[in-house]
CSV table of C-alpha atoms and ligand atoms in Angstrom, one decimal:
chain,number,residue,atom,x,y,z
S,1,MET,CA,-61.7,-23.4,34.1
S,2,SER,CA,-64.2,-25.7,32.3
S,3,ASN,CA,-67.1,-23.8,34.0
S,4,TYR,CA,-66.4,-20.8,31.9
S,5,TYR,CA,-66.7,-22.4,28.4
S,6,GLU,CA,-70.2,-20.8,27.9
S,7,LEU,CA,-68.7,-17.4,28.8
S,8,TRP,CA,-65.8,-17.8,26.4
S,9,LYS,CA,-68.2,-18.9,23.6
S,10,TYR,CA,-70.3,-15.9,24.4
S,11,LEU,CA,-67.2,-13.7,24.0
S,12,ASP,CA,-66.3,-15.3,20.7
S,13,ILE,CA,-63.1,-16.7,22.0
S,14,ASP,CA,-61.2,-19.1,19.8
S,15,ILE,CA,-61.7,-22.1,22.2
S,16,ASP,CA,-59.1,-24.4,20.8
S,17,ARG,CA,-56.3,-21.9,20.9
S,18,HIS,CA,-57.5,-20.7,24.2
S,19,ASP,CA,-57.3,-24.2,25.6
S,20,GLU,CA,-53.6,-24.3,24.5
S,21,LEU,CA,-53.0,-21.0,26.4
S,22,MET,CA,-54.7,-22.2,29.5
S,23,ALA,CA,-52.8,-25.5,29.5
S,24,ILE,CA,-49.5,-23.6,30.1
S,25,LEU,CA,-50.5,-21.2,32.9
S,26,PRO,CA,-51.3,-23.5,35.9
S,27,ASP,CA,-47.9,-25.3,35.9
S,28,PHE,CA,-46.1,-22.1,35.3
S,29,PHE,CA,-47.8,-20.5,38.2
S,30,LYS,CA,-47.3,-23.5,40.4
S,31,ASP,CA,-43.5,-23.5,39.6
S,32,VAL,CA,-43.0,-19.8,40.2
S,33,TYR,CA,-45.5,-19.0,42.9
S,34,LEU,CA,-46.8,-21.9,44.8
S,35,SER,CA,-43.3,-23.3,45.3
S,36,GLN,CA,-42.5,-20.3,47.6
S,37,LYS,CA,-42.2,-21.1,51.3
S,38,ASN,CA,-44.0,-19.2,54.1
S,39,ARG,CA,-46.2,-17.1,51.9
S,40,PRO,CA,-48.7,-14.9,53.6
S,41,GLU,CA,-52.3,-16.2,53.9
S,42,GLY,CA,-53.4,-12.9,52.4
S,43,MET,CA,-52.0,-14.1,49.0
S,44,ASN,CA,-54.8,-16.7,48.7
S,45,TYR,CA,-57.1,-14.1,47.2
S,46,PHE,CA,-54.5,-13.1,44.6
S,47,ASN,CA,-53.8,-16.8,43.9
S,48,LEU,CA,-57.5,-17.3,43.2
S,49,VAL,CA,-57.7,-14.3,40.9
S,50,VAL,CA,-54.8,-15.7,38.8
S,51,SER,CA,-55.9,-19.3,38.9
S,52,SER,CA,-59.2,-18.2,37.5
S,53,ILE,CA,-57.7,-15.4,35.4
S,54,HIS,CA,-59.9,-15.9,32.3
S,55,GLY,CA,-63.0,-16.7,34.3
S,56,LEU,CA,-63.7,-14.8,37.5
S,57,ARG,CA,-63.1,-11.2,36.4
S,58,PRO,CA,-64.3,-11.6,32.8
S,59,LYS,CA,-67.5,-13.0,34.1
S,60,GLU,CA,-68.0,-10.0,36.4
S,61,LEU,CA,-67.2,-7.7,33.4
S,62,VAL,CA,-69.8,-9.5,31.2
S,63,GLU,CA,-72.4,-9.1,34.0
S,64,LEU,CA,-71.6,-5.4,34.3
S,65,ARG,CA,-71.9,-5.1,30.5
S,66,ASN,CA,-75.3,-6.8,30.7
S,67,LYS,CA,-76.4,-4.2,33.2
S,68,GLY,CA,-75.4,-1.5,30.6
S,69,LYS,CA,-71.9,-0.6,31.7
S,70,LYS,CA,-69.1,-0.2,29.2
S,71,VAL,CA,-65.7,-1.8,29.6
S,72,VAL,CA,-62.7,0.3,28.6
S,73,GLY,CA,-59.3,-1.3,27.9
S,74,THR,CA,-56.2,0.7,28.5
S,75,PHE,CA,-52.4,0.2,28.0
S,76,CYS,CA,-50.6,2.8,29.9
S,77,VAL,CA,-50.4,4.4,33.3
S,78,TYR,CA,-51.0,7.8,31.9
S,79,VAL,CA,-54.6,7.0,31.0
S,80,PRO,CA,-56.7,8.2,34.0
S,81,ASP,CA,-58.9,5.4,35.4
S,82,GLU,CA,-60.7,8.0,37.4
S,83,LEU,CA,-62.4,9.5,34.4
S,84,VAL,CA,-63.4,6.1,33.1
S,85,PHE,CA,-65.1,5.1,36.4
S,86,ALA,CA,-66.6,8.6,36.7
S,87,ALA,CA,-68.4,8.1,33.4
S,88,ASN,CA,-69.9,4.9,34.8
S,89,ALA,CA,-67.7,2.6,32.8
S,90,VAL,CA,-65.1,0.1,34.0
S,91,SER,CA,-61.4,0.5,33.3
S,92,ILE,CA,-59.1,-2.5,32.8
S,93,GLY,CA,-55.4,-2.5,32.0
S,94,LEU,CA,-54.6,-4.8,29.1
S,95,CYS,CA,-50.9,-5.0,28.6
S,96,GLY,CA,-49.8,-8.4,27.3
S,97,GLY,CA,-47.0,-10.3,29.1
S,98,SER,CA,-47.3,-13.7,27.5
S,99,GLN,CA,-45.1,-15.2,24.8
S,100,PHE,CA,-48.1,-17.2,23.7
S,101,TRP,CA,-49.5,-14.2,21.9
S,102,VAL,CA,-46.2,-13.0,20.3
S,103,PRO,CA,-46.3,-15.1,17.1
S,104,ASP,CA,-49.9,-13.8,16.4
S,105,GLY,CA,-48.6,-10.3,16.9
S,106,GLU,CA,-45.7,-11.0,14.5
S,107,LYS,CA,-48.2,-11.8,11.8
S,108,VAL,CA,-48.9,-8.1,11.4
S,109,LEU,CA,-45.9,-6.5,13.2
S,110,PRO,CA,-42.2,-6.5,12.7
S,111,LYS,CA,-40.3,-9.1,14.7
S,112,ASN,CA,-37.8,-6.6,16.0
S,113,LEU,CA,-40.5,-4.8,18.1
S,114,CYS,CA,-41.1,-4.8,21.8
S,115,PRO,CA,-42.7,-8.1,23.0
S,116,LEU,CA,-45.3,-6.2,25.0
S,117,ILE,CA,-46.7,-4.6,21.9
S,118,LYS,CA,-46.5,-7.9,19.9
S,119,SER,CA,-48.1,-9.7,22.8
S,120,PHE,CA,-51.1,-7.5,23.3
S,121,THR,CA,-51.7,-7.2,19.5
S,122,GLY,CA,-51.6,-11.0,19.3
S,123,ALA,CA,-54.0,-11.3,22.2
S,124,LYS,CA,-56.6,-9.2,20.4
S,125,LEU,CA,-56.1,-10.7,16.9
S,126,SER,CA,-56.1,-14.3,18.1
S,127,LYS,CA,-59.3,-13.9,20.1
S,128,THR,CA,-57.8,-15.7,23.0
S,129,CYS,CA,-58.1,-13.1,25.7
S,130,PRO,CA,-61.5,-12.6,27.4
S,131,PHE,CA,-60.4,-9.1,28.6
S,132,PHE,CA,-59.9,-7.9,25.1
S,133,GLN,CA,-63.1,-9.6,24.0
S,134,CYS,CA,-65.0,-7.9,26.9
S,135,SER,CA,-63.8,-4.4,26.0
S,136,ASP,CA,-66.1,-2.0,24.2
S,137,ILE,CA,-63.3,0.4,23.3
S,138,LEU,CA,-59.5,0.6,23.8
S,139,ILE,CA,-57.8,3.8,24.8
S,140,GLY,CA,-54.4,4.1,23.2
S,141,GLU,CA,-51.8,6.8,23.7
S,142,THR,CA,-48.9,8.4,21.9
S,143,THR,CA,-46.0,7.1,24.0
S,144,CYS,CA,-43.4,5.1,22.2
S,145,ASP,CA,-43.3,4.8,18.4
S,146,GLY,CA,-44.4,1.1,18.4
S,147,LYS,CA,-47.5,1.8,20.4
S,148,LYS,CA,-48.3,5.0,18.4
S,149,LYS,CA,-48.4,3.0,15.2
S,150,VAL,CA,-50.1,-0.2,16.4
S,151,TRP,CA,-53.4,1.6,17.1
S,152,GLU,CA,-53.7,2.0,13.3
S,153,ILE,CA,-53.6,-1.8,13.0
S,154,LEU,CA,-55.8,-2.7,16.0
S,155,ASN,CA,-58.5,-0.2,15.0
S,156,LYS,CA,-59.5,-2.6,12.3
S,157,SER,CA,-60.7,-5.0,15.0
S,158,ILE,CA,-62.1,-2.7,17.7
S,159,GLU,CA,-62.7,1.0,18.2
S,160,ILE,CA,-59.6,2.8,19.5
S,161,TYR,CA,-59.5,6.2,21.0
S,162,VAL,CA,-56.0,7.7,21.1
S,163,MET,CA,-54.9,10.2,23.7
S,164,ASN,CA,-52.2,12.6,22.5
S,165,LEU,CA,-49.6,12.4,25.4
S,166,PRO,CA,-47.1,15.2,25.3
S,167,GLN,CA,-43.4,14.2,25.4
S,168,MET,CA,-42.2,17.2,27.4
S,169,LYS,CA,-43.3,18.7,30.7
S,170,ARG,CA,-43.3,22.4,30.2
S,171,GLU,CA,-46.2,24.6,31.3
S,172,GLN,CA,-47.8,24.4,27.8
S,173,GLU,CA,-47.7,20.6,27.9
S,174,TYR,CA,-49.5,20.6,31.3
S,175,LYS,CA,-52.2,22.7,29.6
S,176,GLU,CA,-52.3,20.4,26.6
S,177,TRP,CA,-52.7,17.4,28.8
S,178,GLU,CA,-55.5,19.0,30.7
S,179,ASN,CA,-57.2,19.6,27.4
S,180,GLU,CA,-56.6,15.9,26.4
S,181,LEU,CA,-58.3,14.8,29.7
S,182,ASN,CA,-61.3,17.0,28.8
S,183,LEU,CA,-61.5,15.4,25.4
S,184,LEU,CA,-61.3,11.9,26.9
S,185,LYS,CA,-64.1,12.9,29.3
S,186,ASN,CA,-66.3,14.0,26.3
S,187,LYS,CA,-65.5,10.7,24.5
S,188,LEU,CA,-66.4,8.6,27.6
S,189,GLU,CA,-69.6,10.6,28.1
S,190,SER,CA,-70.7,9.9,24.5
S,191,LEU,CA,-69.7,6.2,25.0
S,192,THR,CA,-71.8,5.7,28.1
S,193,GLY,CA,-74.4,8.4,27.6
S,194,ILE,CA,-73.7,9.6,31.1
S,195,LYS,CA,-72.4,13.1,32.0
S,196,VAL,CA,-69.5,13.1,34.4
S,197,SER,CA,-70.7,14.9,37.5
S,198,ASN,CA,-68.7,16.6,40.3
S,199,ASP,CA,-69.7,13.9,42.7
S,200,MET,CA,-68.9,11.0,40.4
S,201,LEU,CA,-65.5,12.3,39.6
S,202,ALA,CA,-64.7,13.2,43.2
S,203,SER,CA,-65.7,9.7,44.4
S,204,SER,CA,-63.7,8.0,41.7
S,205,ILE,CA,-60.6,10.1,42.5
S,206,LYS,CA,-61.0,8.9,46.1
S,207,MET,CA,-61.5,5.3,45.1
S,208,ILE,CA,-58.4,5.2,42.9
S,209,ASN,CA,-56.3,7.2,45.5
S,210,ASN,CA,-57.3,4.5,48.1
S,211,LYS,CA,-56.0,1.8,45.8
S,212,ARG,CA,-52.8,3.7,45.4
S,213,LYS,CA,-52.5,4.2,49.2
S,214,ALA,CA,-53.0,0.5,49.8
S,215,LEU,CA,-50.2,-0.3,47.3
S,216,LYS,CA,-48.0,2.3,49.0
S,217,ARG,CA,-48.7,0.7,52.3
S,218,LEU,CA,-47.6,-2.6,50.9
S,219,TYR,CA,-44.4,-1.2,49.5
S,220,GLU,CA,-43.6,0.6,52.8
S,221,LEU,CA,-43.6,-2.9,54.5
S,222,ARG,CA,-41.0,-4.1,52.0
S,223,LYS,CA,-38.6,-1.6,53.6
S,224,GLN,CA,-38.3,-4.0,56.6
S,225,ASN,CA,-35.4,-6.4,57.1
S,226,PRO,CA,-36.1,-9.2,56.9
S,227,VAL,CA,-38.6,-8.4,54.1
S,228,PRO,CA,-42.0,-9.8,55.0
S,229,ILE,CA,-43.2,-10.6,51.5
S,230,SER,CA,-41.4,-11.7,48.3
S,231,GLY,CA,-41.0,-9.4,45.3
S,232,LYS,CA,-42.7,-12.0,43.2
S,233,ASP,CA,-45.8,-11.8,45.3
S,234,VAL,CA,-45.9,-8.0,45.2
S,235,LEU,CA,-45.3,-8.1,41.4
S,236,LEU,CA,-48.4,-10.4,41.1
S,237,ILE,CA,-50.5,-8.0,43.2
S,238,SER,CA,-49.4,-5.0,41.1
S,239,GLN,CA,-50.3,-6.9,37.9
S,240,ILE,CA,-53.7,-7.7,39.3
S,241,ALA,CA,-54.2,-4.1,40.3
S,242,PHE,CA,-54.7,-3.2,36.6
S,243,TYR,CA,-57.9,-5.2,36.1
S,244,ASP,CA,-59.4,-6.2,39.4
S,245,ASP,CA,-62.4,-4.4,40.9
S,246,PRO,CA,-60.7,-1.4,42.6
S,247,GLU,CA,-62.6,-1.4,45.9
S,248,ARG,CA,-62.3,-5.2,46.5
S,249,PHE,CA,-58.6,-5.0,45.5
S,250,THR,CA,-57.9,-2.2,48.0
S,251,GLN,CA,-59.6,-4.1,50.7
S,252,LYS,CA,-57.6,-7.3,50.0
S,253,VAL,CA,-54.3,-5.5,49.9
S,254,ASN,CA,-55.1,-3.9,53.2
S,255,VAL,CA,-56.0,-7.2,54.8
S,256,LEU,CA,-52.6,-8.6,53.5
S,257,CYS,CA,-50.8,-5.6,55.0
S,258,ASP,CA,-52.4,-6.2,58.4
S,259,GLU,CA,-51.0,-9.7,58.3
S,260,LEU,CA,-47.6,-8.4,57.2
S,261,ASP,CA,-47.6,-5.9,60.1
S,262,GLU,CA,-48.0,-8.9,62.4
S,263,ARG,CA,-45.1,-10.7,60.7
S,264,ILE,CA,-42.9,-7.7,61.1
S,265,LYS,CA,-43.7,-7.5,64.8
S,266,LYS,CA,-42.5,-11.1,65.2
S,267,GLY,CA,-39.4,-10.4,63.1
S,268,GLU,CA,-40.6,-12.9,60.5
S,269,GLY,CA,-39.6,-12.7,56.8
S,270,VAL,CA,-39.6,-14.7,53.6
S,271,PHE,CA,-35.9,-14.2,53.1
S,272,GLU,CA,-33.1,-14.5,55.6
S,273,LYS,CA,-32.3,-11.3,57.5
S,274,ASP,CA,-29.7,-9.3,55.6
S,275,ALA,CA,-30.4,-11.0,52.3
S,276,LYS,CA,-29.2,-8.8,49.5
S,277,ARG,CA,-31.8,-6.2,48.4
S,278,ILE,CA,-32.5,-5.5,44.8
S,279,LEU,CA,-34.3,-2.7,43.1
S,280,ILE,CA,-35.6,-3.3,39.5
S,281,THR,CA,-36.0,-0.3,37.2
S,282,GLY,CA,-37.1,-0.1,33.6
S,283,THR,CA,-39.9,-1.3,31.5
S,284,PRO,CA,-43.2,-2.7,32.9
S,285,MET,CA,-43.7,-6.4,33.5
S,286,ALA,CA,-47.2,-7.4,32.4
S,287,LEU,CA,-48.8,-10.6,33.6
S,288,PRO,CA,-47.5,-13.3,33.4
S,289,ASN,CA,-44.0,-11.9,33.0
S,290,TRP,CA,-42.4,-13.1,36.2
S,291,LYS,CA,-39.1,-14.2,34.7
S,292,LEU,CA,-36.6,-11.7,36.3
S,293,HIS,CA,-38.2,-11.7,39.8
S,294,HIS,CA,-38.2,-15.5,39.8
S,295,ILE,CA,-34.5,-15.6,38.8
S,296,VAL,CA,-33.4,-13.1,41.4
S,297,GLU,CA,-35.4,-14.6,44.2
S,298,THR,CA,-34.2,-18.2,43.4
S,299,SER,CA,-30.7,-16.9,43.5
S,300,GLY,CA,-30.7,-15.8,47.1
S,301,ALA,CA,-31.6,-12.1,46.9
S,302,ALA,CA,-34.9,-10.3,47.5
S,303,VAL,CA,-36.6,-7.8,45.1
S,304,VAL,CA,-37.6,-5.0,47.5
S,305,CYS,CA,-38.8,-2.4,45.0
S,306,GLU,CA,-39.7,-1.8,41.3
S,307,GLU,CA,-39.3,1.6,39.7
S,308,THR,CA,-41.5,0.5,36.8
S,309,CYS,CA,-45.1,1.0,35.7
S,310,THR,CA,-46.0,-2.3,37.4
S,311,GLY,CA,-44.3,-0.8,40.5
S,312,THR,CA,-43.9,2.6,42.0
S,313,ARG,CA,-44.8,4.6,38.9
S,314,TYR,CA,-48.3,3.2,39.2
S,315,PHE,CA,-49.2,4.4,42.7
S,316,GLU,CA,-46.6,6.8,44.1
S,317,ASN,CA,-48.4,10.1,43.3
S,318,LEU,CA,-51.9,10.8,44.6
S,319,VAL,CA,-54.4,13.0,42.9
S,320,ASN,CA,-55.1,16.1,45.0
S,321,GLU,CA,-58.6,15.7,46.5
S,322,ASN,CA,-59.2,19.4,47.1
S,323,GLY,CA,-60.9,20.1,43.7
S,324,THR,CA,-64.6,21.0,43.9
S,325,THR,CA,-65.5,21.9,40.3
S,326,LEU,CA,-65.0,19.6,37.3
S,327,ASP,CA,-62.3,21.9,36.0
S,328,GLU,CA,-60.4,21.8,39.2
S,329,MET,CA,-60.6,18.1,39.4
S,330,ILE,CA,-59.4,17.6,35.9
S,331,LYS,CA,-56.5,20.0,36.5
S,332,ASN,CA,-55.6,18.0,39.5
S,333,LEU,CA,-55.7,14.8,37.5
S,334,ALA,CA,-53.6,16.3,34.7
S,335,GLU,CA,-51.0,17.4,37.2
S,336,ARG,CA,-50.9,14.0,39.0
S,337,TYR,CA,-50.6,12.0,35.8
S,338,LEU,CA,-47.9,14.2,34.2
S,339,GLU,CA,-45.8,13.7,37.3
S,340,THR,CA,-45.2,10.1,36.2
S,341,ASN,CA,-41.7,9.7,34.8
S,342,CYS,CA,-41.6,7.5,31.7
S,343,ALA,CA,-38.7,7.4,29.3
S,344,CYS,CA,-41.0,8.5,26.5
S,345,PHE,CA,-40.5,12.0,27.9
S,346,THR,CA,-37.5,14.3,27.3
S,347,PRO,CA,-35.8,15.2,29.5
S,348,ASN,CA,-36.7,12.6,32.1
S,349,THR,CA,-34.2,13.4,34.8
S,350,LYS,CA,-36.8,13.0,37.6
S,351,ARG,CA,-36.9,9.3,36.9
S,352,ILE,CA,-33.2,9.2,37.9
S,353,GLU,CA,-34.0,11.2,41.0
S,354,ASP,CA,-36.7,8.7,41.8
S,355,ILE,CA,-34.4,5.8,41.4
S,356,LEU,CA,-31.8,7.3,43.8
S,357,ARG,CA,-34.4,8.2,46.3
S,358,LEU,CA,-35.9,4.6,46.2
S,359,ILE,CA,-32.4,3.1,46.6
S,360,ASN,CA,-32.0,5.1,49.8
S,361,GLU,CA,-35.5,4.4,51.1
S,362,TYR,CA,-35.5,0.7,50.5
S,363,LYS,CA,-31.9,0.2,51.6
S,364,VAL,CA,-31.0,-1.3,48.2
S,365,ASP,CA,-27.7,-3.2,47.7
S,366,GLY,CA,-27.9,-3.4,43.9
S,367,VAL,CA,-30.0,-2.3,41.0
S,368,ILE,CA,-31.1,-4.3,37.9
S,369,GLY,CA,-32.0,-2.3,34.9
S,370,TYR,CA,-34.7,-4.3,33.1
S,371,ASN,CA,-35.3,-3.6,29.4
S,372,LEU,CA,-37.8,-5.3,27.2
S,373,GLN,CA,-36.0,-6.1,23.9
S,374,PHE,CA,-36.4,-3.3,21.3
S,375,CYS,CA,-37.7,-0.7,23.8
S,376,THR,CA,-35.7,2.2,22.5
S,377,PRO,CA,-36.7,4.9,25.1
S,378,TYR,CA,-35.6,2.8,28.1
S,379,ALA,CA,-32.6,1.3,26.3
S,380,VAL,CA,-31.2,4.8,25.5
S,381,GLU,CA,-32.1,6.2,28.9
S,382,TYR,CA,-30.2,3.4,30.6
S,383,TYR,CA,-26.9,5.3,29.8
S,384,ASN,CA,-27.9,8.2,32.2
S,385,VAL,CA,-29.3,5.9,34.8
S,386,LYS,CA,-26.1,3.9,34.9
S,387,LYS,CA,-23.9,7.0,35.0
S,388,ALA,CA,-25.9,8.5,37.9
S,389,LEU,CA,-25.6,5.2,39.9
S,390,GLU,CA,-22.0,4.7,39.2
S,391,GLU,CA,-21.3,8.2,40.4
S,392,LYS,CA,-22.7,7.1,43.8
S,393,ASN,CA,-20.9,3.7,43.6
S,394,ILE,CA,-24.2,1.8,43.4
S,395,PRO,CA,-23.8,-1.5,41.5
S,396,ILE,CA,-26.1,-1.9,38.5
S,397,LEU,CA,-26.7,-4.7,36.0
S,398,LEU,CA,-28.6,-4.4,32.7
S,399,ILE,CA,-30.9,-7.3,31.7
S,400,GLU,CA,-32.5,-7.1,28.3
S,401,SER,CA,-35.0,-9.8,27.6
S,402,ASP,CA,-38.1,-10.9,25.9
S,403,TYR,CA,-40.9,-13.2,26.9
S,404,THR,CA,-39.3,-16.5,25.8
S,405,GLU,CA,-37.4,-18.8,28.1
S,406,ASN,CA,-34.4,-19.0,25.7
S,407,ASP,CA,-32.3,-16.6,27.7
S,408,THR,CA,-33.4,-17.8,31.2
S,409,GLN,CA,-30.2,-19.7,32.0
S,410,GLN,CA,-27.9,-17.0,30.7
S,411,ILE,CA,-29.8,-14.4,32.8
S,412,LYS,CA,-29.6,-16.6,35.8
S,413,THR,CA,-25.8,-16.9,35.5
S,414,ARG,CA,-25.4,-13.2,35.2
S,415,VAL,CA,-27.8,-12.4,38.1
S,416,GLU,CA,-26.1,-15.0,40.4
S,417,ALA,CA,-22.7,-13.4,39.6
S,418,PHE,CA,-24.1,-10.0,40.3
S,419,ILE,CA,-25.6,-11.0,43.7
S,420,GLU,CA,-22.3,-12.8,44.6
S,421,MET,CA,-20.5,-9.5,43.8
S,422,LEU,CA,-22.8,-7.7,46.3
S,423,LYS,CA,-21.8,-9.9,49.2
L,1,BJ8,S1,-45.8,5.1,31.1
L,1,BJ8,S2,-43.4,2.6,30.3
L,1,BJ8,S3,-46.9,2.0,30.5
L,1,BJ8,S4,-45.5,3.9,27.8
L,1,BJ8,S5,-41.8,-1.3,26.9
L,1,BJ8,S6,-44.6,-0.4,24.8
L,1,BJ8,S7,-42.4,2.1,26.1
L,1,BJ8,S8,-41.4,-0.1,23.6
L,1,BJ8,S9,-44.9,0.2,28.1
L,1,BJ8,FE1,-45.2,2.1,29.1
L,1,BJ8,FE2,-46.9,4.0,29.6
L,1,BJ8,FE3,-44.3,4.5,29.6
L,1,BJ8,FE4,-45.3,3.0,31.5
L,1,BJ8,FE5,-43.1,1.1,24.2
L,1,BJ8,FE6,-41.0,0.4,25.7
L,1,BJ8,FE7,-42.6,-1.5,24.8
L,1,BJ8,FE8,-43.5,0.2,26.7
């Protein structure tokens, strides 16, 4: 990490605080990840990206900025990366998953707020995250109440452009969302000084679709028994998907999948054959929030799928590539993005259909509903999720948690009992 001090100074990072943050991560990563047995070789790339998390990619981003590119930070899977790249900018997902930043967030936000919001706010205000420091602009969105209001605080530190995300999915909302995408395109064009052309948008749609296809391929392989890769490793890959160079990321995921294909042919897995298979559904798990996966997978079960925004919601739907004019392509983008099923929408019954479908496809034995503390939309929606699963006799357990380690032992006890009950 020491090689990057010049970079961090250049980015106006608070070096002392940043040293404190960086002192925690390597041991944590070692305990959770490097302790796993029989990991695929293809994980080495992703290990490298995380072990150099505040160096490698931020350095590339600074180099791109020096060549005139703009860096655009985003917080939600409804913000279309395709438009950002088509305007010759770089998109990076910024959600905060570390407890380290929560106290800084709590200096300006209520304590009884979702840790994800407090964490990313703290990351920006404490000047300890090079990704925030690299960003020229942040794109917010009107999803949950906490996020909606936090933009009014963060905009004192950096320019924020807020997209008005509808909360229903009627025909009029599809039109509104298409209009929002056009407004975002205009904003990005004025930021970069570059007009989005048909060719640029078509090629960025292809590029991001390829990334989604690679993730889909990876998830397909998790349907095997024994499962060829741990849920923890896949979670890490999904988290890296948000900020890595999309083309390199796609290539590395495909290389890993080739290796997993070979494992499957040999009947090799990272868990015993017939290990209990868990689906996690609920709120996103931003890096380095690995708590629940680590607990499940050190309790004898395998996480085989995540119905979350750091899981299937991120990659399942592709953008239709048949558009030839800008208008057609933006319409296709609007349709694809509004197909995502977040609890901020009402009604959101398609999410429940997705969960039931995924349970079937991934031959799931039990479901864990994961809720970040104080996330009202997912907490309320849990009632209907539970009811739908109970009607089909599918076991479900609710885990509500934050980013601290205070509840780890208690969660472990509950998860172990749940897995035992599945046997
Ligand atoms: S599409 S889940 S990424 S809004 S967990 S901040 S909802 S209080 S992150 Fe999300 Fe987009 Fe929806 Fe996905 Fe609010 Fe809940 Fe916190 Fe959340």
